[in-house]
């Protein structure tokens, strides 16, 4: 996709999108996904990997609840990647990720992912530039492996929110009793590293675009959810799937 | 290594190697390995992957018993790759392999490996040429990943036996009560595909040589065992390892 500048991309829905109408379209898309997911599972030929990346409070958890939570749980699994355990850290950075690659027929959602190894680690200087570029090369190779050798279709979403929206959501976590469990005092410190994160993401988009990223304007949840559900829907339609016949 | 012709490489020890003397050298090498393996484990910085490939009866199991069986089992693990399970087959071919990549400090032995996916599968036409070359590319990427991102040093051995020696060993399995458990009536059928296997191996050596292969003359076990133990020994020496100091 070439060099992109996140600050020049809107974090809000385009003018021609209206909330009520978009929510109706989201619902219809989710209804259609039900049958498409069933086909994916039955055909056992393709698999889907959905990578959700974004800063704290960008809406990753909400997306999982509102979009993927509507699918048949037998065919969708979610993996959240946290700080590596000692066992994980004793391996290459893709070792723990590969274990959660989707089997044929499955949709796998990554809440954060192997991309953290060139994002948070870079911002905090745990990972120097040389290592970062070697990791990006290995990430491209890895995604090619999944795509070519297991028909894994990878959808990569960056949930793009504004700095103001992030601050507002983080503050809400300190006040709303239903959201306090998400609050981490580290979050406000991380938020101060905004520019470093933007730079790391922009570099990631430029170098890991063998499989393209979608920058999802995410200040409004209804638009974000629609875009993600629609992409998954359109991907599954494009696969031209068929129910298998009787086994001979 | 360029195109190599297996039929032009001897399957026997060079003239200047004598059995008794070589066995003594093997014993000394194994003695030295004890301390080196301890260092590898304690330093927790490097890891070693040993790939053992070869036709039926080429001596893979014997190598494991006679060489790796002498090491501290806490620091060495062996994984035998068989026909993929349905769960494994529902993933890319490297998925099950990556799970057994060595952690830092460990020596992992593969009895057969990801290379079978471009060998037996190719000989039996489960895998066409286009897929085979794509797999070889992915194998090179994968080995680079382990090497660069986890200091994994990979030793790849092809146990090179003659067709006559193979026939003799297979026949022995039908007669020696201590070896009958290894006999599989399929083995003699596979042995007839000798030329196809040679071709598949030669193509593999040519295209997967980012990390070089060692062709080990293996008609005589004592020579084979010495060569493999010696390579492991020399690799570990070259790592210039040190015991870590007190944690601060």
XYZ file of C-alpha atoms in Angstrom:
496
model
C 0.000 0.000 0.000
C 3.084 2.278 0.068
C 3.781 4.756 2.820
C 0.593 5.882 4.500
C 0.099 8.666 7.021
C -2.460 7.704 9.663
C -3.046 11.310 10.697
C -4.382 12.028 7.237
C -7.010 9.274 7.422
C -10.345 10.036 9.040
C -11.313 8.069 12.153
C -15.018 8.656 11.446
C -17.587 7.205 9.076
C -17.842 8.869 5.640
C -20.633 11.458 5.255
C -22.934 9.164 3.293
C -23.155 6.629 6.126
C -26.026 7.071 8.522
C -26.123 5.271 11.876
C -29.589 3.661 11.803
C -29.286 2.544 8.196
C -25.786 1.148 8.710
C -26.928 -0.820 11.767
C -29.683 -2.391 9.649
C -27.144 -3.324 7.000
C -24.882 -4.811 9.687
C -27.742 -6.965 10.911
C -28.464 -8.223 7.393
C -24.792 -8.970 6.851
C -24.632 -10.956 10.090
C -27.747 -12.903 9.050
C -26.084 -13.851 5.766
C -22.882 -14.793 7.541
C -24.708 -17.560 9.374
C -25.170 -19.624 6.219
C -21.774 -18.702 4.792
C -20.015 -19.828 7.948
C -21.901 -23.099 7.836
C -20.713 -23.637 4.262
C -17.123 -22.827 5.203
C -17.276 -25.408 7.978
C -18.982 -28.080 5.877
C -16.764 -27.680 2.833
C -13.599 -27.990 4.972
C -11.461 -26.434 2.269
C -10.747 -22.843 3.284
C -9.977 -21.169 6.575
C -10.072 -17.555 7.708
C -7.761 -15.645 9.998
C -8.929 -12.269 11.278
C -6.222 -10.091 12.796
C -7.470 -7.270 15.027
C -4.921 -4.623 15.875
C -5.346 -1.204 17.416
C -4.321 0.900 20.382
C -5.811 0.475 23.854
C -9.539 1.257 23.831
C -9.751 1.138 20.042
C -12.588 -1.384 20.296
C -11.064 -4.814 19.695
C -13.047 -6.547 22.457
C -16.250 -4.831 21.366
C -15.747 -5.985 17.783
C -15.347 -9.569 18.916
C -18.527 -9.388 20.976
C -20.646 -7.589 18.391
C -19.470 -9.267 15.195
C -17.820 -12.607 15.886
C -20.024 -13.255 18.905
C -22.916 -13.606 16.450
C -21.343 -16.540 14.617
C -21.634 -20.244 15.415
C -19.075 -20.731 18.186
C -18.282 -24.215 16.870
C -16.671 -22.613 13.835
C -15.008 -19.576 15.361
C -12.264 -19.345 17.969
C -10.655 -16.298 19.515
C -7.096 -16.057 20.742
C -5.886 -13.057 22.736
C -2.151 -12.602 22.722
C -0.711 -11.246 25.963
C 2.849 -10.816 27.221
C 4.667 -14.062 26.295
C 5.077 -16.688 29.023
C 8.619 -17.909 29.769
C 7.927 -20.993 27.642
C 6.730 -18.862 24.723
C 9.661 -16.483 25.072
C 12.026 -19.450 24.790
C 10.884 -19.878 21.175
C 10.822 -17.737 18.053
C 8.080 -15.094 18.116
C 5.833 -16.973 15.656
C 5.902 -20.266 17.553
C 2.963 -19.506 19.818
C 1.084 -17.861 16.968
C 1.377 -20.780 14.551
C -0.312 -23.077 17.095
C -3.454 -20.978 16.764
C -3.549 -20.879 12.970
C -7.040 -21.851 11.822
C -7.797 -25.416 10.743
C -9.743 -25.854 7.514
C -13.349 -24.816 7.960
C -12.584 -22.487 10.860
C -12.553 -18.751 11.482
C -9.821 -17.747 13.906
C -9.791 -14.268 15.434
C -6.571 -12.821 16.827
C -7.105 -10.148 19.493
C -3.702 -8.572 19.068
C -1.278 -10.829 17.233
C 2.227 -11.448 15.943
C 2.194 -7.793 14.933
C 2.719 -6.766 18.551
C 6.247 -8.090 18.114
C 6.969 -5.163 15.801
C 4.715 -2.642 17.561
C 4.704 -2.455 21.355
C 8.157 -4.048 21.448
C 9.491 -1.453 19.033
C 7.943 1.496 20.825
C 9.546 0.314 24.059
C 12.846 -0.480 22.344
C 12.816 -4.176 23.253
C 13.312 -4.755 19.549
C 15.855 -2.872 17.447
C 15.286 -1.893 13.828
C 17.324 -4.728 12.356
C 15.345 -7.314 14.302
C 12.096 -5.546 13.459
C 12.738 -5.737 9.712
C 13.789 -9.378 9.975
C 10.562 -10.037 11.861
C 8.518 -8.270 9.185
C 10.120 -10.481 6.542
C 9.298 -13.569 8.628
C 5.725 -12.354 9.152
C 5.262 -12.026 5.388
C 6.713 -15.510 4.860
C 4.465 -16.897 7.604
C 1.294 -15.369 6.195
C 2.236 -16.684 2.760
C 2.650 -20.143 4.287
C -0.836 -20.091 5.794
C -2.354 -18.656 2.651
C -0.708 -20.960 0.155
C -0.512 -24.200 2.068
C -3.802 -24.143 3.970
C -6.096 -21.849 1.960
C -6.075 -19.464 4.885
C -7.596 -16.129 3.946
C -6.225 -13.412 6.165
C -8.134 -10.239 6.988
C -6.040 -7.661 8.796
C -7.848 -4.789 10.490
C -6.369 -1.736 12.140
C -8.984 -0.082 14.352
C -8.255 3.568 13.761
C -9.373 5.938 16.525
C -8.493 9.552 17.218
C -6.359 10.579 20.134
C -9.307 12.464 21.629
C -11.608 9.448 21.373
C -9.002 7.280 23.051
C -8.613 9.705 25.958
C -12.360 9.833 26.397
C -12.709 6.054 26.444
C -9.830 5.610 28.864
C -11.333 8.192 31.228
C -14.670 6.416 30.990
C -12.981 3.298 32.304
C -12.031 5.128 35.500
C -15.642 6.242 36.039
C -18.064 3.654 34.634
C -18.359 0.796 37.156
C -19.094 -1.581 34.257
C -15.812 -0.687 32.598
C -13.465 -0.310 35.541
C -12.201 -3.881 35.180
C -10.613 -2.846 31.932
C -8.722 0.043 33.513
C -4.986 -0.276 33.827
C -2.969 2.635 35.145
C -0.359 1.813 32.530
C -2.840 2.769 29.786
C -2.478 6.522 30.235
C 1.307 6.181 30.101
C 1.044 4.156 26.899
C -1.318 6.735 25.424
C 1.439 9.344 25.746
C 3.515 7.304 23.305
C 0.890 8.001 20.607
C 3.331 9.327 18.016
C 5.701 6.399 18.462
C 2.819 3.984 17.980
C 1.656 5.793 14.844
C 5.171 5.557 13.422
C 5.470 1.845 14.261
C 2.068 1.115 12.695
C 2.853 3.105 9.557
C 6.104 1.195 9.138
C 4.243 -2.070 9.675
C 1.624 -1.196 7.041
C 4.343 -0.350 4.566
C 6.419 -3.490 5.082
C 3.789 -6.111 5.869
C 1.390 -5.500 3.018
C 1.812 -8.754 1.093
C -1.648 -9.337 2.489
C -3.276 -5.914 2.658
C -4.430 -4.085 5.780
C -7.777 -2.410 6.173
C -7.663 0.817 8.162
C -11.076 0.910 9.821
C -12.356 4.310 10.991
C -13.351 3.278 14.517
C -14.520 6.307 16.483
C -18.088 5.101 15.857
C -18.646 1.453 16.756
C -21.541 0.939 14.336
C -19.406 1.874 11.342
C -16.421 -0.190 12.475
C -18.580 -3.272 13.063
C -20.247 -2.933 9.691
C -16.955 -2.630 7.780
C -15.479 -5.695 9.450
C -18.587 -7.867 9.081
C -18.932 -6.760 5.448
C -15.342 -7.680 4.598
C -15.719 -11.109 6.153
C -19.001 -11.545 4.299
C -17.565 -10.500 0.935
C -14.554 -12.738 1.400
C -16.712 -15.785 2.104
C -18.953 -15.049 -0.874
C -15.885 -14.792 -3.121
C -14.778 -18.300 -2.179
C -17.529 -19.881 -4.251
C -18.097 -22.635 -1.716
C -20.276 -25.699 -2.123
C -21.613 -28.317 0.236
C -19.724 -31.567 -0.330
C -21.667 -34.458 -1.823
C -21.972 -37.886 -0.298
C -18.656 -39.555 0.472
C -17.917 -42.396 -1.891
C 25.325 -27.193 -2.696
C 24.241 -27.236 -6.359
C 22.963 -30.350 -8.086
C 24.332 -33.475 -6.484
C 24.114 -37.061 -7.683
C 23.628 -39.481 -4.805
C 24.761 -42.475 -6.844
C 28.191 -40.881 -7.163
C 28.638 -40.536 -3.402
C 30.006 -43.478 -1.444
C 27.811 -45.037 1.218
C 30.856 -46.357 3.069
C 33.494 -44.841 5.361
C 36.580 -43.374 3.644
C 39.650 -45.647 3.505
C 41.481 -43.854 6.305
C 38.781 -44.613 8.859
C 39.203 -47.755 10.882
C 36.343 -49.234 12.929
C 37.940 -49.670 16.341
C 39.712 -46.306 16.265
C 36.553 -44.504 15.096
C 34.502 -46.093 17.872
C 37.022 -44.787 20.411
C 36.775 -41.330 18.908
C 32.973 -41.540 19.041
C 33.143 -42.397 22.739
C 35.405 -39.417 23.454
C 33.118 -37.135 21.472
C 30.102 -38.326 23.452
C 31.975 -37.737 26.704
C 32.700 -34.170 25.679
C 29.110 -33.640 24.609
C 27.972 -34.174 28.190
C 29.498 -30.899 29.383
C 28.644 -29.018 26.200
C 24.990 -29.976 26.483
C 24.961 -28.834 30.089
C 26.326 -25.465 29.004
C 23.745 -25.153 26.241
C 20.981 -25.801 28.754
C 22.377 -23.480 31.422
C 23.114 -20.589 29.095
C 19.571 -20.703 27.645
C 20.592 -18.730 24.580
C 20.918 -21.182 21.695
C 18.936 -24.209 20.606
C 19.703 -27.084 18.257
C 17.484 -28.874 15.785
C 18.731 -32.158 14.334
C 16.877 -33.380 11.267
C 17.329 -37.076 10.458
C 16.206 -38.140 7.018
C 16.823 -41.341 5.109
C 15.078 -44.264 3.484
C 13.586 -47.145 5.440
C 16.290 -49.061 7.310
C 18.859 -46.314 6.804
C 19.491 -46.236 10.547
C 17.549 -43.278 11.937
C 16.319 -45.119 15.049
C 19.753 -46.574 15.680
C 21.333 -43.119 15.494
C 18.898 -41.813 18.057
C 19.650 -44.678 20.418
C 23.434 -44.643 19.982
C 24.104 -40.916 19.823
C 21.252 -38.891 21.314
C 20.421 -41.597 23.825
C 23.735 -40.788 25.502
C 22.774 -37.195 26.242
C 20.954 -35.843 29.279
C 17.297 -36.550 28.508
C 16.250 -33.351 30.267
C 17.848 -31.370 27.473
C 17.022 -33.508 24.454
C 13.643 -34.440 22.982
C 12.822 -36.611 20.004
C 9.838 -36.191 17.748
C 8.947 -38.839 15.149
C 6.742 -37.584 12.361
C 4.231 -40.114 11.064
C 1.306 -39.843 8.657
C -0.543 -36.638 9.651
C -3.633 -36.991 11.834
C -6.870 -35.445 10.540
C -6.278 -32.455 12.826
C -2.738 -32.000 11.494
C -3.891 -32.408 7.903
C -6.398 -29.601 8.453
C -3.463 -27.182 8.807
C -0.516 -26.127 6.680
C 2.246 -28.735 6.575
C 4.542 -26.805 8.922
C 1.935 -26.326 11.643
C 2.637 -29.582 13.475
C 6.362 -29.178 12.951
C 6.595 -25.678 14.421
C 5.088 -26.918 17.693
C 8.150 -29.101 18.161
C 10.742 -26.444 17.413
C 13.332 -26.464 20.197
C 13.105 -24.005 23.081
C 16.286 -22.188 24.052
C 18.734 -24.532 25.750
C 17.274 -27.633 24.115
C 18.325 -30.162 21.483
C 15.395 -31.398 19.422
C 15.762 -34.425 17.171
C 13.371 -34.948 14.286
C 13.021 -38.584 13.200
C 11.740 -37.777 9.727
C 10.502 -34.214 9.422
C 8.847 -31.516 7.322
C 11.013 -32.843 4.500
C 8.705 -35.825 4.105
C 6.214 -33.357 2.659
C 8.442 -33.004 -0.388
C 9.732 -36.597 -0.411
C 7.315 -39.472 0.205
C 4.416 -37.263 -0.884
C 6.177 -36.428 -4.123
C 7.182 -39.988 -4.907
C 3.553 -41.044 -4.473
C 2.245 -38.016 -6.400
C 0.205 -36.642 -3.500
C 2.089 -33.432 -4.114
C 2.593 -31.918 -7.580
C 5.728 -30.046 -8.609
C 4.264 -26.581 -8.175
C 3.215 -27.367 -4.611
C 6.541 -29.033 -3.934
C 8.527 -25.950 -4.935
C 6.236 -23.695 -2.933
C 6.792 -25.993 0.042
C 10.554 -25.845 -0.417
C 10.385 -22.046 -0.383
C 8.313 -22.184 2.803
C 10.730 -24.665 4.368
C 13.626 -22.298 3.710
C 11.652 -19.393 5.191
C 10.739 -21.516 8.210
C 14.296 -22.615 8.903
C 15.430 -18.995 8.564
C 12.771 -18.025 11.116
C 14.033 -20.563 13.662
C 17.620 -19.661 13.010
C 17.308 -15.912 13.132
C 14.630 -15.429 15.744
C 15.525 -18.161 18.207
C 19.206 -18.907 17.662
C 18.233 -22.351 16.476
C 21.149 -24.128 14.858
C 19.914 -26.715 12.409
C 21.858 -29.839 11.504
C 20.359 -31.756 8.596
C 21.554 -35.307 8.013
C 20.740 -37.604 5.140
C 21.608 -41.185 6.076
C 23.009 -42.483 2.830
C 22.838 -46.263 2.353
C 23.283 -48.413 -0.716
C 20.412 -50.254 -2.307
C 22.082 -53.573 -1.458
C 22.514 -52.640 2.191
C 18.864 -51.610 2.402
C 17.695 -54.932 0.955
C 19.862 -56.825 3.397
C 18.535 -54.911 6.385
C 14.925 -55.290 5.296
C 15.368 -59.034 4.870
C 16.952 -59.212 8.297
C 13.743 -57.763 9.721
C 11.802 -60.726 8.388
C 14.214 -63.185 10.041
C 15.644 -61.687 13.235
C 13.038 -62.078 16.028
C 14.450 -58.934 17.670
C 13.782 -56.882 14.557
C 10.505 -58.328 13.322
C 8.502 -55.580 15.040
C 10.029 -53.141 12.587
C 8.942 -55.124 9.554
C 6.214 -53.673 7.386
C 5.221 -55.455 4.196
C 4.944 -52.031 2.586
C 8.711 -51.554 2.981
C 9.667 -53.821 0.082
C 7.209 -52.023 -2.177
C 8.663 -48.666 -1.148
C 12.166 -49.969 -1.777
C 11.244 -50.538 -5.411
C 10.707 -46.799 -5.761
C 14.425 -46.289 -5.077
C 15.106 -44.148 -8.154
C 12.129 -41.889 -7.487
C 13.313 -41.358 -3.930
C 16.831 -40.551 -5.099
C 15.424 -37.960 -7.499
C 13.209 -36.397 -4.830
C 16.108 -36.218 -2.380
C 18.459 -34.723 -4.939
C 15.902 -32.048 -5.765
C 15.436 -31.370 -2.057
C 19.187 -30.991 -1.472
C 19.407 -28.569 -4.360
C 16.496 -26.362 -3.332
C 16.619 -26.532 0.455
C 20.262 -25.744 1.030
C 19.961 -22.377 2.751
C 21.016 -24.467 5.709
C 23.315 -27.139 4.321
C 22.733 -30.884 4.360
C 25.280 -33.439 5.398
C 25.203 -36.635 3.356
C 26.326 -39.270 5.852
C 27.725 -42.526 4.427
C 25.657 -44.921 6.524
C 26.310 -48.499 5.465
C 28.516 -48.816 8.554
C 26.833 -47.659 11.746
C 30.058 -46.798 13.549
C 31.038 -44.270 10.893
C 27.568 -42.762 10.670
C 27.329 -42.341 14.438
C 30.747 -40.741 14.638
C 30.015 -38.192 11.885
C 26.751 -37.108 13.479
C 28.102 -36.896 17.027
C 31.144 -34.999 15.748
C 29.050 -32.416 13.899
C 26.917 -31.797 16.943
C 30.044 -31.512 19.063
C 31.756 -29.081 16.713
C 28.636 -26.968 16.444
C 28.327 -26.650 20.229
C 32.015 -25.782 20.584
C 31.645 -23.066 17.955
C 28.897 -21.344 19.962
C 31.409 -20.072 22.527
C 28.988 -20.622 25.402
C 29.414 -19.492 28.989
C 27.671 -20.303 32.224
C 25.537 -17.346 33.251
C 26.577 -15.423 36.346
C 24.407 -14.763 39.359
C 21.111 -13.093 38.542
C 21.057 -9.471 39.668
